[in-house]
């Protein structure tokens, strides 16, 4: 029933002097210390391009660790890559831990590749197919002559080899608006022109206006990909160097890194360092944690943020059963996130409900804040979505206190379920909603 991301309302970090004023608009709600820490981290990353320290967020479930990490990414820039995973996903993977961590890191690094493309665009006015047969070599060479027209005039083109084959394959008709890309040998049919509409019987065709400008055009585009996408794209390219197909090795990554540095030096690309967020980091083993410190020192490395809801010892004392190795903690920066409390939970529910176009106010918010504090904010948001269904069922146009209470009565949280099982009565009530 939830149609949007849990943190889709996060837009950034409120300015330190305007936390109370703009927190509902920005979406990040919490104590001042967490927001100040997030702002300082974002400012630090903007100035420093590589060699970022690993940051550990500690705090109870529902304190806003993921929200703060996403807000930092939004604060750094609008198109900063943000990749979220969990320690359980990494530990349960069949791949080697070092391989999957490397992939996740490179997935959190964006690359903008600048390309200048040349193409022909116009309305197909006429075409002629010529079959030139060479008797000596017994070879047939098909040449397609076409005329394209725009608002600025017409141009005659001759298509050879793959372009002529693709033209015949696409089978454009007179009056079609087409684009021809010589570099990639691609021909696209963009639609049909209004002036030719009366001559076309196909009612499903897309009609367009006569294109402006000349037939021959130049266009600058930005291709946005991740570093991992570039790794996979170059698996076949570096196959001649005896790399295994579709397998990314350290040597291949090094080749790709040199390629990216070359593009950057030629001003053909720019690199955008994003954020890799790993929740449930206490599940990771020692080998994975130490490898993360190595990855953070690479030339191409995102900001690595770990999160845990367990108590972490940052006194650098060897305590039995410590979650993280001491040598790992010495290279990290810790941010402790305090519980939000019922008042802040109510604000978050208000923002989230507004985000799904179903505002909640008054006592309903207080009740949702109570469930968020005593159970979890996800349970409270699920009650909101169930209440939205009950509202539609009852014919109302708003959520009232009674509907929220009804939803909570019919759908037990884990605490109430445990109490019911411990009671040992053996009888469980069955409710009918409709």
CSV table of C-alpha atoms in Angstrom, one decimal:
chain,number,residue,atom,x,y,z
A,1,UNK,CA,0.0,0.0,0.0
A,2,UNK,CA,3.0,2.3,0.2
A,3,UNK,CA,3.6,3.8,-3.2
A,4,UNK,CA,6.6,6.0,-2.4
A,5,UNK,CA,10.0,5.7,-0.8
A,6,UNK,CA,10.1,6.0,3.0
A,7,UNK,CA,12.5,9.0,2.6
A,8,UNK,CA,11.1,10.7,-0.5
A,9,UNK,CA,10.2,13.8,1.5
A,10,UNK,CA,13.9,14.5,2.4
A,11,UNK,CA,15.2,17.5,0.4
A,12,UNK,CA,18.4,18.5,2.3
A,13,UNK,CA,19.6,19.8,5.6
A,14,UNK,CA,18.0,22.9,7.3
A,15,UNK,CA,20.5,25.7,7.9
A,16,UNK,CA,21.8,25.7,11.5
A,17,UNK,CA,20.2,29.1,12.2
A,18,UNK,CA,16.8,28.0,10.6
A,19,UNK,CA,16.3,24.5,11.9
A,20,UNK,CA,12.9,25.2,13.5
A,21,UNK,CA,11.8,27.5,10.7
A,22,UNK,CA,12.3,25.2,7.7
A,23,UNK,CA,12.5,21.7,9.0
A,24,UNK,CA,9.0,20.8,7.7
A,25,UNK,CA,9.8,22.1,4.2
A,26,UNK,CA,13.1,20.4,4.0
A,27,UNK,CA,11.8,17.2,5.5
A,28,UNK,CA,14.7,16.4,7.8
A,29,UNK,CA,13.3,16.5,11.4
A,30,UNK,CA,15.4,15.7,14.4
A,31,UNK,CA,17.5,17.1,17.1
A,32,UNK,CA,19.8,20.1,16.4
A,33,UNK,CA,23.1,18.2,17.1
A,34,UNK,CA,22.4,15.6,14.4
A,35,UNK,CA,21.5,18.3,11.8
A,36,UNK,CA,24.6,20.3,12.7
A,37,UNK,CA,26.8,17.2,12.3
A,38,UNK,CA,25.2,16.5,8.9
A,39,UNK,CA,25.8,20.1,7.8
A,40,UNK,CA,29.4,20.0,8.8
A,41,UNK,CA,29.9,16.6,7.0
A,42,UNK,CA,28.3,18.0,3.8
A,43,UNK,CA,30.5,21.2,4.0
A,44,UNK,CA,33.6,19.0,4.5
A,45,UNK,CA,32.8,16.8,1.5
A,46,UNK,CA,32.3,19.8,-0.8
A,47,UNK,CA,35.8,21.0,0.0
A,48,UNK,CA,37.6,17.7,0.0
A,49,UNK,CA,37.4,15.5,-3.1
A,50,UNK,CA,39.0,12.3,-2.0
A,51,UNK,CA,40.4,10.4,1.0
A,52,UNK,CA,37.2,10.8,3.0
A,53,UNK,CA,37.0,9.2,6.5
A,54,UNK,CA,34.4,6.5,7.2
A,55,UNK,CA,31.5,7.9,9.3
A,56,UNK,CA,29.5,5.7,11.7
A,57,UNK,CA,25.9,6.7,12.7
A,58,UNK,CA,24.9,5.2,16.0
A,59,UNK,CA,21.3,5.4,17.3
A,60,UNK,CA,18.2,3.4,18.0
A,61,UNK,CA,15.9,2.1,15.3
A,62,UNK,CA,13.8,5.0,13.8
A,63,UNK,CA,16.2,7.7,15.0
A,64,UNK,CA,16.7,8.9,11.4
A,65,UNK,CA,20.1,7.5,10.4
A,66,UNK,CA,19.2,6.7,6.8
A,67,UNK,CA,17.3,10.1,6.6
A,68,UNK,CA,20.4,12.0,7.7
A,69,UNK,CA,22.7,10.2,5.2
A,70,UNK,CA,20.2,10.9,2.4
A,71,UNK,CA,19.9,14.6,3.5
A,72,UNK,CA,23.7,14.9,3.4
A,73,UNK,CA,23.7,13.7,-0.2
A,74,UNK,CA,20.9,16.1,-1.1
A,75,UNK,CA,22.8,19.0,0.6
A,76,UNK,CA,26.1,18.3,-1.3
A,77,UNK,CA,24.3,18.5,-4.6
A,78,UNK,CA,21.0,17.7,-6.4
A,79,UNK,CA,22.5,14.8,-8.5
A,80,UNK,CA,24.8,13.2,-6.0
A,81,UNK,CA,24.7,9.4,-6.3
A,82,UNK,CA,23.3,7.7,-3.1
A,83,UNK,CA,23.4,3.9,-2.8
A,84,UNK,CA,22.0,2.3,0.2
A,85,UNK,CA,22.5,-1.3,1.2
A,86,UNK,CA,22.8,-3.4,4.4
A,87,UNK,CA,25.3,-5.5,6.2
A,88,UNK,CA,22.9,-8.5,5.8
A,89,UNK,CA,22.9,-8.1,2.0
A,90,UNK,CA,26.7,-8.0,1.9
A,91,UNK,CA,27.2,-10.9,4.3
A,92,UNK,CA,24.6,-13.1,2.5
A,93,UNK,CA,26.0,-12.5,-0.9
A,94,UNK,CA,27.6,-15.4,-2.8
A,95,UNK,CA,30.3,-13.1,-4.2
A,96,UNK,CA,33.5,-12.4,-2.3
A,97,UNK,CA,33.0,-9.7,0.2
A,98,UNK,CA,35.8,-7.6,-1.3
A,99,UNK,CA,34.3,-7.8,-4.7
A,100,UNK,CA,30.8,-6.8,-3.7
A,101,UNK,CA,32.1,-3.9,-1.5
A,102,UNK,CA,34.1,-2.7,-4.5
A,103,UNK,CA,31.0,-2.8,-6.7
A,104,UNK,CA,28.9,-1.0,-4.2
A,105,UNK,CA,31.5,1.8,-3.9
A,106,UNK,CA,31.8,2.2,-7.6
A,107,UNK,CA,28.0,2.3,-7.8
A,108,UNK,CA,28.0,5.3,-5.6
A,109,UNK,CA,30.3,7.3,-7.9
A,110,UNK,CA,28.7,9.1,-10.8
A,111,UNK,CA,30.3,10.1,-14.1
A,112,UNK,CA,29.0,12.7,-16.5
A,113,UNK,CA,30.3,12.1,-20.0
A,114,UNK,CA,30.0,15.1,-22.4
A,115,UNK,CA,29.4,14.1,-26.0
A,116,UNK,CA,28.9,16.2,-29.2
A,117,UNK,CA,26.8,14.2,-31.7
A,118,UNK,CA,26.1,15.0,-35.3
A,119,UNK,CA,22.9,13.8,-37.0
A,120,UNK,CA,20.4,14.5,-39.8
A,121,UNK,CA,16.8,15.3,-39.0
A,122,UNK,CA,13.9,16.0,-41.4
A,123,UNK,CA,10.8,15.0,-43.1
A,124,UNK,CA,11.2,12.2,-45.6
A,125,UNK,CA,10.0,13.8,-48.9
A,126,UNK,CA,11.2,11.2,-51.4
A,127,UNK,CA,13.6,8.2,-51.6
A,128,UNK,CA,15.0,5.9,-54.2
A,129,UNK,CA,16.5,2.4,-53.8
A,130,UNK,CA,19.3,1.5,-56.1
A,131,UNK,CA,20.8,-2.0,-56.4
A,132,UNK,CA,24.3,-1.8,-57.8
A,133,UNK,CA,25.4,-5.3,-58.7
A,134,UNK,CA,29.2,-5.8,-59.3
A,135,UNK,CA,29.5,-8.6,-61.9
A,136,UNK,CA,33.2,-9.0,-61.3
A,137,UNK,CA,33.0,-9.6,-57.6
A,138,UNK,CA,29.4,-10.9,-57.7
A,139,UNK,CA,28.5,-8.5,-55.0
A,140,UNK,CA,25.2,-6.5,-54.6
A,141,UNK,CA,25.6,-3.0,-53.0
A,142,UNK,CA,22.3,-1.3,-52.1
A,143,UNK,CA,22.3,2.5,-52.0
A,144,UNK,CA,19.3,4.4,-50.7
A,145,UNK,CA,19.0,8.1,-51.9
A,146,UNK,CA,16.7,10.2,-49.7
A,147,UNK,CA,15.5,13.8,-49.5
A,148,UNK,CA,14.9,15.3,-46.0
A,149,UNK,CA,13.2,18.6,-45.5
A,150,UNK,CA,13.0,21.1,-42.6
A,151,UNK,CA,11.7,24.7,-42.2
A,152,UNK,CA,15.1,25.9,-43.5
A,153,UNK,CA,15.3,23.8,-46.7
A,154,UNK,CA,16.0,20.3,-48.1
A,155,UNK,CA,19.0,18.0,-48.3
A,156,UNK,CA,19.7,15.0,-50.5
A,157,UNK,CA,21.6,12.1,-48.8
A,158,UNK,CA,22.9,8.8,-50.0
A,159,UNK,CA,22.9,5.9,-47.5
A,160,UNK,CA,25.5,3.1,-47.9
A,161,UNK,CA,26.2,-0.2,-46.2
A,162,UNK,CA,24.7,-0.5,-42.7
A,163,UNK,CA,22.7,2.8,-43.0
A,164,UNK,CA,20.9,1.6,-46.1
A,165,UNK,CA,20.2,-1.8,-44.4
A,166,UNK,CA,18.8,-0.1,-41.4
A,167,UNK,CA,16.7,2.2,-43.5
A,168,UNK,CA,15.1,-0.7,-45.2
A,169,UNK,CA,14.6,-2.5,-41.9
A,170,UNK,CA,12.9,0.5,-40.3
A,171,UNK,CA,10.8,1.0,-43.5
A,172,UNK,CA,9.9,4.7,-43.1
A,173,UNK,CA,7.1,6.2,-45.2
A,174,UNK,CA,6.8,9.5,-47.1
A,175,UNK,CA,5.9,12.1,-44.5
A,176,UNK,CA,7.8,10.4,-41.6
A,177,UNK,CA,10.0,12.6,-39.4
A,178,UNK,CA,13.3,10.6,-39.1
A,179,UNK,CA,16.7,11.1,-37.5
A,180,UNK,CA,19.9,9.6,-38.9
A,181,UNK,CA,23.0,9.1,-36.8
A,182,UNK,CA,26.0,8.3,-39.0
A,183,UNK,CA,28.4,7.6,-36.2
A,184,UNK,CA,26.3,4.8,-34.7
A,185,UNK,CA,24.5,3.8,-37.9
A,186,UNK,CA,21.1,4.3,-36.3
A,187,UNK,CA,17.9,5.5,-38.0
A,188,UNK,CA,14.9,6.5,-35.8
A,189,UNK,CA,11.3,7.3,-36.9
A,190,UNK,CA,10.2,10.1,-34.6
A,191,UNK,CA,6.6,10.5,-35.9
A,192,UNK,CA,4.6,11.9,-38.7
A,193,UNK,CA,4.1,15.5,-39.9
A,194,UNK,CA,0.6,17.2,-39.6
A,195,UNK,CA,0.6,18.3,-43.3
A,196,UNK,CA,0.8,14.6,-44.3
A,197,UNK,CA,-1.9,13.4,-41.9
A,198,UNK,CA,-4.6,13.2,-44.5
A,199,UNK,CA,-2.6,10.7,-46.5
A,200,UNK,CA,-2.0,8.4,-43.5
A,201,UNK,CA,-4.5,5.7,-42.5
A,202,UNK,CA,-2.7,4.6,-39.4
A,203,UNK,CA,-4.6,6.3,-36.5
A,204,UNK,CA,-1.9,5.2,-33.9
A,205,UNK,CA,0.8,7.3,-35.5
A,206,UNK,CA,2.4,10.1,-33.6
A,207,UNK,CA,2.2,13.5,-35.4
A,208,UNK,CA,4.8,16.2,-35.0
A,209,UNK,CA,5.5,19.6,-36.4
A,210,UNK,CA,7.9,20.4,-39.2
A,211,UNK,CA,11.4,20.5,-37.6
A,212,UNK,CA,13.2,23.9,-37.3
A,213,UNK,CA,16.7,24.6,-38.4
A,214,UNK,CA,18.9,22.8,-41.0
A,215,UNK,CA,18.7,19.1,-41.8
A,216,UNK,CA,22.3,18.7,-40.5
A,217,UNK,CA,22.4,19.3,-36.8
A,218,UNK,CA,24.9,19.2,-33.9
A,219,UNK,CA,23.9,18.6,-30.3
A,220,UNK,CA,25.7,18.4,-27.0
A,221,UNK,CA,24.5,15.8,-24.6
A,222,UNK,CA,25.5,14.6,-21.1
A,223,UNK,CA,25.4,10.9,-20.5
A,224,UNK,CA,25.0,10.1,-16.8
A,225,UNK,CA,26.3,6.8,-15.6
A,226,UNK,CA,28.1,5.2,-12.6
A,227,UNK,CA,31.6,4.0,-12.4
A,228,UNK,CA,30.3,0.4,-12.1
A,229,UNK,CA,28.3,0.9,-15.4
A,230,UNK,CA,31.6,1.9,-17.1
A,231,UNK,CA,33.3,-1.2,-15.6
A,232,UNK,CA,30.6,-3.5,-17.2
A,233,UNK,CA,30.6,-1.6,-20.5
A,234,UNK,CA,34.4,-2.1,-20.8
A,235,UNK,CA,34.4,-5.9,-20.1
A,236,UNK,CA,34.2,-6.7,-23.8
A,237,UNK,CA,36.5,-3.8,-24.7
A,238,UNK,CA,39.3,-5.2,-22.6
A,239,UNK,CA,38.6,-8.8,-23.6
A,240,UNK,CA,41.7,-8.7,-25.9
A,241,UNK,CA,43.8,-8.4,-22.7
A,242,UNK,CA,42.6,-11.8,-21.6
A,243,UNK,CA,40.1,-10.5,-19.1
A,244,UNK,CA,37.2,-12.9,-18.4
A,245,UNK,CA,34.0,-11.7,-20.1
A,246,UNK,CA,31.5,-10.0,-17.7
A,247,UNK,CA,33.9,-10.4,-14.8
A,248,UNK,CA,35.3,-7.2,-13.2
A,249,UNK,CA,38.8,-7.6,-11.9
A,250,UNK,CA,41.1,-5.2,-10.1
A,251,UNK,CA,43.2,-4.9,-13.3
A,252,UNK,CA,40.1,-3.9,-15.3
A,253,UNK,CA,39.0,-1.3,-12.7
A,254,UNK,CA,42.5,0.2,-13.0
A,255,UNK,CA,42.2,0.4,-16.7
A,256,UNK,CA,38.8,2.1,-16.4
A,257,UNK,CA,40.1,4.5,-13.8
A,258,UNK,CA,42.9,5.6,-16.2
A,259,UNK,CA,40.3,6.0,-18.9
A,260,UNK,CA,38.2,8.2,-16.7
A,261,UNK,CA,41.2,10.3,-15.7
A,262,UNK,CA,42.0,10.8,-19.4
A,263,UNK,CA,38.5,11.9,-20.1
A,264,UNK,CA,38.6,14.3,-17.2
A,265,UNK,CA,42.0,15.8,-18.4
A,266,UNK,CA,40.5,16.3,-21.9
A,267,UNK,CA,37.3,17.9,-20.3
A,268,UNK,CA,35.2,15.1,-21.8
A,269,UNK,CA,33.9,14.0,-18.4
A,270,UNK,CA,33.5,14.9,-14.8
A,271,UNK,CA,33.3,12.6,-11.8
A,272,UNK,CA,30.8,13.0,-9.0
A,273,UNK,CA,31.6,11.3,-5.6
A,274,UNK,CA,28.4,10.1,-4.0
A,275,UNK,CA,27.5,8.3,-0.7
A,276,UNK,CA,27.6,4.6,0.1
A,277,UNK,CA,25.3,4.0,3.0
A,278,UNK,CA,25.5,0.6,4.8
A,279,UNK,CA,22.9,-0.1,7.4
A,280,UNK,CA,23.2,-2.8,10.0
A,281,UNK,CA,27.0,-2.4,9.8
A,282,UNK,CA,27.5,-4.4,13.0
A,283,UNK,CA,26.8,-7.6,10.9
A,284,UNK,CA,29.9,-7.1,8.8
A,285,UNK,CA,32.9,-9.2,9.6
A,286,UNK,CA,36.4,-7.9,10.4
A,287,UNK,CA,37.7,-8.5,6.9
A,288,UNK,CA,35.0,-6.4,5.3
A,289,UNK,CA,35.4,-3.5,7.7
A,290,UNK,CA,39.2,-3.4,7.2
A,291,UNK,CA,38.7,-3.5,3.4
A,292,UNK,CA,36.3,-0.6,3.6
A,293,UNK,CA,39.1,1.5,5.2
A,294,UNK,CA,41.3,0.6,2.2
A,295,UNK,CA,38.5,1.6,-0.3
A,296,UNK,CA,38.1,4.9,1.4
A,297,UNK,CA,41.7,5.8,0.6
A,298,UNK,CA,41.4,5.1,-3.1
A,299,UNK,CA,41.5,8.0,-5.7
A,300,UNK,CA,37.9,7.1,-6.7
A,301,UNK,CA,36.1,6.6,-3.4
A,302,UNK,CA,32.6,7.8,-2.2
A,303,UNK,CA,31.8,8.9,1.2
A,304,UNK,CA,31.2,5.7,3.2
A,305,UNK,CA,28.5,6.0,6.0
A,306,UNK,CA,27.8,3.0,8.3
A,307,UNK,CA,24.8,2.8,10.6
A,308,UNK,CA,24.1,0.6,13.6
A,309,UNK,CA,21.5,0.5,16.3
A,310,UNK,CA,23.9,-1.2,18.7
A,311,UNK,CA,26.1,0.5,21.3
A,312,UNK,CA,29.6,1.2,20.0
A,313,UNK,CA,32.7,1.6,22.1
A,314,UNK,CA,34.7,4.6,20.8
A,315,UNK,CA,37.0,4.7,23.8
A,316,UNK,CA,39.5,2.5,21.8
A,317,UNK,CA,39.6,0.0,24.7
A,318,UNK,CA,39.6,-3.7,24.0
A,319,UNK,CA,36.3,-4.7,25.3
A,320,UNK,CA,35.1,-8.3,25.0
A,321,UNK,CA,32.3,-8.6,22.4
A,322,UNK,CA,33.1,-5.2,20.7
A,323,UNK,CA,31.1,-4.7,17.5
A,324,UNK,CA,34.0,-3.2,15.5
A,325,UNK,CA,37.7,-3.8,15.6
A,326,UNK,CA,39.7,-1.1,17.4
A,327,UNK,CA,42.0,-0.5,14.4
A,328,UNK,CA,38.9,0.1,12.3
A,329,UNK,CA,37.3,2.6,14.8
A,330,UNK,CA,40.5,4.6,14.9
A,331,UNK,CA,40.0,5.5,11.3
A,332,UNK,CA,36.3,6.5,11.7
A,333,UNK,CA,34.2,9.4,12.8
A,334,UNK,CA,31.2,8.8,15.0
A,335,UNK,CA,27.9,10.7,15.0
A,336,UNK,CA,25.5,9.7,17.8
A,337,UNK,CA,21.9,10.2,16.9
A,338,UNK,CA,19.5,10.6,19.8
A,339,UNK,CA,15.9,9.2,19.7
A,340,UNK,CA,13.4,11.6,18.1
A,341,UNK,CA,10.6,11.5,20.6
A,342,UNK,CA,6.8,11.6,20.1
A,343,UNK,CA,6.7,15.3,19.1
A,344,UNK,CA,9.3,14.9,16.3
A,345,UNK,CA,7.7,11.6,15.2
A,346,UNK,CA,4.4,13.5,14.8
A,347,UNK,CA,6.0,16.1,12.6
A,348,UNK,CA,7.5,13.3,10.4
A,349,UNK,CA,4.1,11.7,10.0
A,350,UNK,CA,2.6,15.1,9.1
A,351,UNK,CA,5.3,15.6,6.3
A,352,UNK,CA,5.0,12.0,5.0
A,353,UNK,CA,1.2,12.1,4.9
A,354,UNK,CA,1.3,15.4,3.0
A,355,UNK,CA,3.8,13.8,0.6
A,356,UNK,CA,1.2,11.0,-0.2
A,357,UNK,CA,-1.5,13.7,-0.6
A,358,UNK,CA,-3.4,12.7,2.5
A,359,UNK,CA,-2.8,15.2,5.3
A,360,UNK,CA,-3.3,14.3,9.0
A,361,UNK,CA,-3.8,16.7,11.8
A,362,UNK,CA,-4.9,17.0,15.5
A,363,UNK,CA,-5.2,14.0,17.7
A,364,UNK,CA,-4.5,11.6,14.8
A,365,UNK,CA,-1.0,12.9,14.6
A,366,UNK,CA,-0.4,12.5,18.4
A,367,UNK,CA,-1.7,8.9,18.2
A,368,UNK,CA,0.6,8.2,15.2
A,369,UNK,CA,3.5,9.8,17.2
A,370,UNK,CA,2.7,7.6,20.1
A,371,UNK,CA,2.9,4.4,17.9
A,372,UNK,CA,6.1,5.7,16.3
A,373,UNK,CA,7.8,6.0,19.7
A,374,UNK,CA,6.5,2.9,21.3
A,375,UNK,CA,6.6,0.5,18.2
A,376,UNK,CA,8.2,2.1,15.1
A,377,UNK,CA,7.6,4.8,12.6
A,378,UNK,CA,7.1,2.3,9.8
A,379,UNK,CA,4.2,0.7,11.8
A,380,UNK,CA,2.7,4.1,12.2
A,381,UNK,CA,2.9,4.9,8.5
A,382,UNK,CA,1.4,1.5,7.7
A,383,UNK,CA,-1.5,2.4,9.9
A,384,UNK,CA,-1.9,5.6,8.0
A,385,UNK,CA,-2.1,3.8,4.7
A,386,UNK,CA,-4.6,1.2,6.2
A,387,UNK,CA,-6.6,4.2,7.5
A,388,UNK,CA,-6.7,5.7,4.0
A,389,UNK,CA,-8.2,2.4,2.8
A,390,UNK,CA,-10.8,2.5,5.6
A,391,UNK,CA,-11.6,6.1,4.8
A,392,UNK,CA,-12.4,5.2,1.2
A,393,UNK,CA,-14.4,2.3,2.4
A,394,UNK,CA,-16.5,4.4,4.8
A,395,UNK,CA,-17.1,7.2,2.3
A,396,UNK,CA,-15.3,9.9,4.3
A,397,UNK,CA,-12.7,12.3,2.9
A,398,UNK,CA,-10.5,12.6,6.0
A,399,UNK,CA,-8.8,10.5,8.7
A,400,UNK,CA,-10.2,10.9,12.2
A,401,UNK,CA,-9.0,9.5,15.5
A,402,UNK,CA,-11.6,6.7,15.5
A,403,UNK,CA,-10.3,5.3,12.1
A,404,UNK,CA,-6.7,5.3,13.2
A,405,UNK,CA,-7.7,3.5,16.5
A,406,UNK,CA,-9.7,1.0,14.4
A,407,UNK,CA,-6.7,0.3,12.2
A,408,UNK,CA,-4.5,-0.2,15.3
A,409,UNK,CA,-7.1,-2.5,16.8
A,410,UNK,CA,-7.4,-4.8,13.8
A,411,UNK,CA,-3.6,-4.9,13.0
A,412,UNK,CA,-1.5,-5.8,15.9
A,413,UNK,CA,2.1,-4.7,16.3
A,414,UNK,CA,4.8,-7.2,17.3
A,415,UNK,CA,4.7,-6.3,20.9
A,416,UNK,CA,0.9,-7.0,21.2
A,417,UNK,CA,1.5,-10.2,19.2
A,418,UNK,CA,4.1,-11.4,21.7
A,419,UNK,CA,1.8,-10.7,24.6
A,420,UNK,CA,-1.0,-12.6,22.9
A,421,UNK,CA,1.3,-15.6,22.4
A,422,UNK,CA,2.7,-15.5,25.9
A,423,UNK,CA,-0.8,-15.5,27.4
A,424,UNK,CA,-1.2,-19.1,26.3
A,425,UNK,CA,-4.9,-19.1,26.0
A,426,UNK,CA,-4.8,-20.9,22.7
A,427,UNK,CA,-7.7,-18.7,21.4
A,428,UNK,CA,-7.0,-15.9,19.1
A,429,UNK,CA,-9.7,-13.4,18.1
A,430,UNK,CA,-10.7,-13.2,14.5
A,431,UNK,CA,-12.0,-9.9,13.3
A,432,UNK,CA,-14.1,-9.0,10.3
A,433,UNK,CA,-13.6,-5.5,8.8
A,434,UNK,CA,-16.3,-5.8,6.2
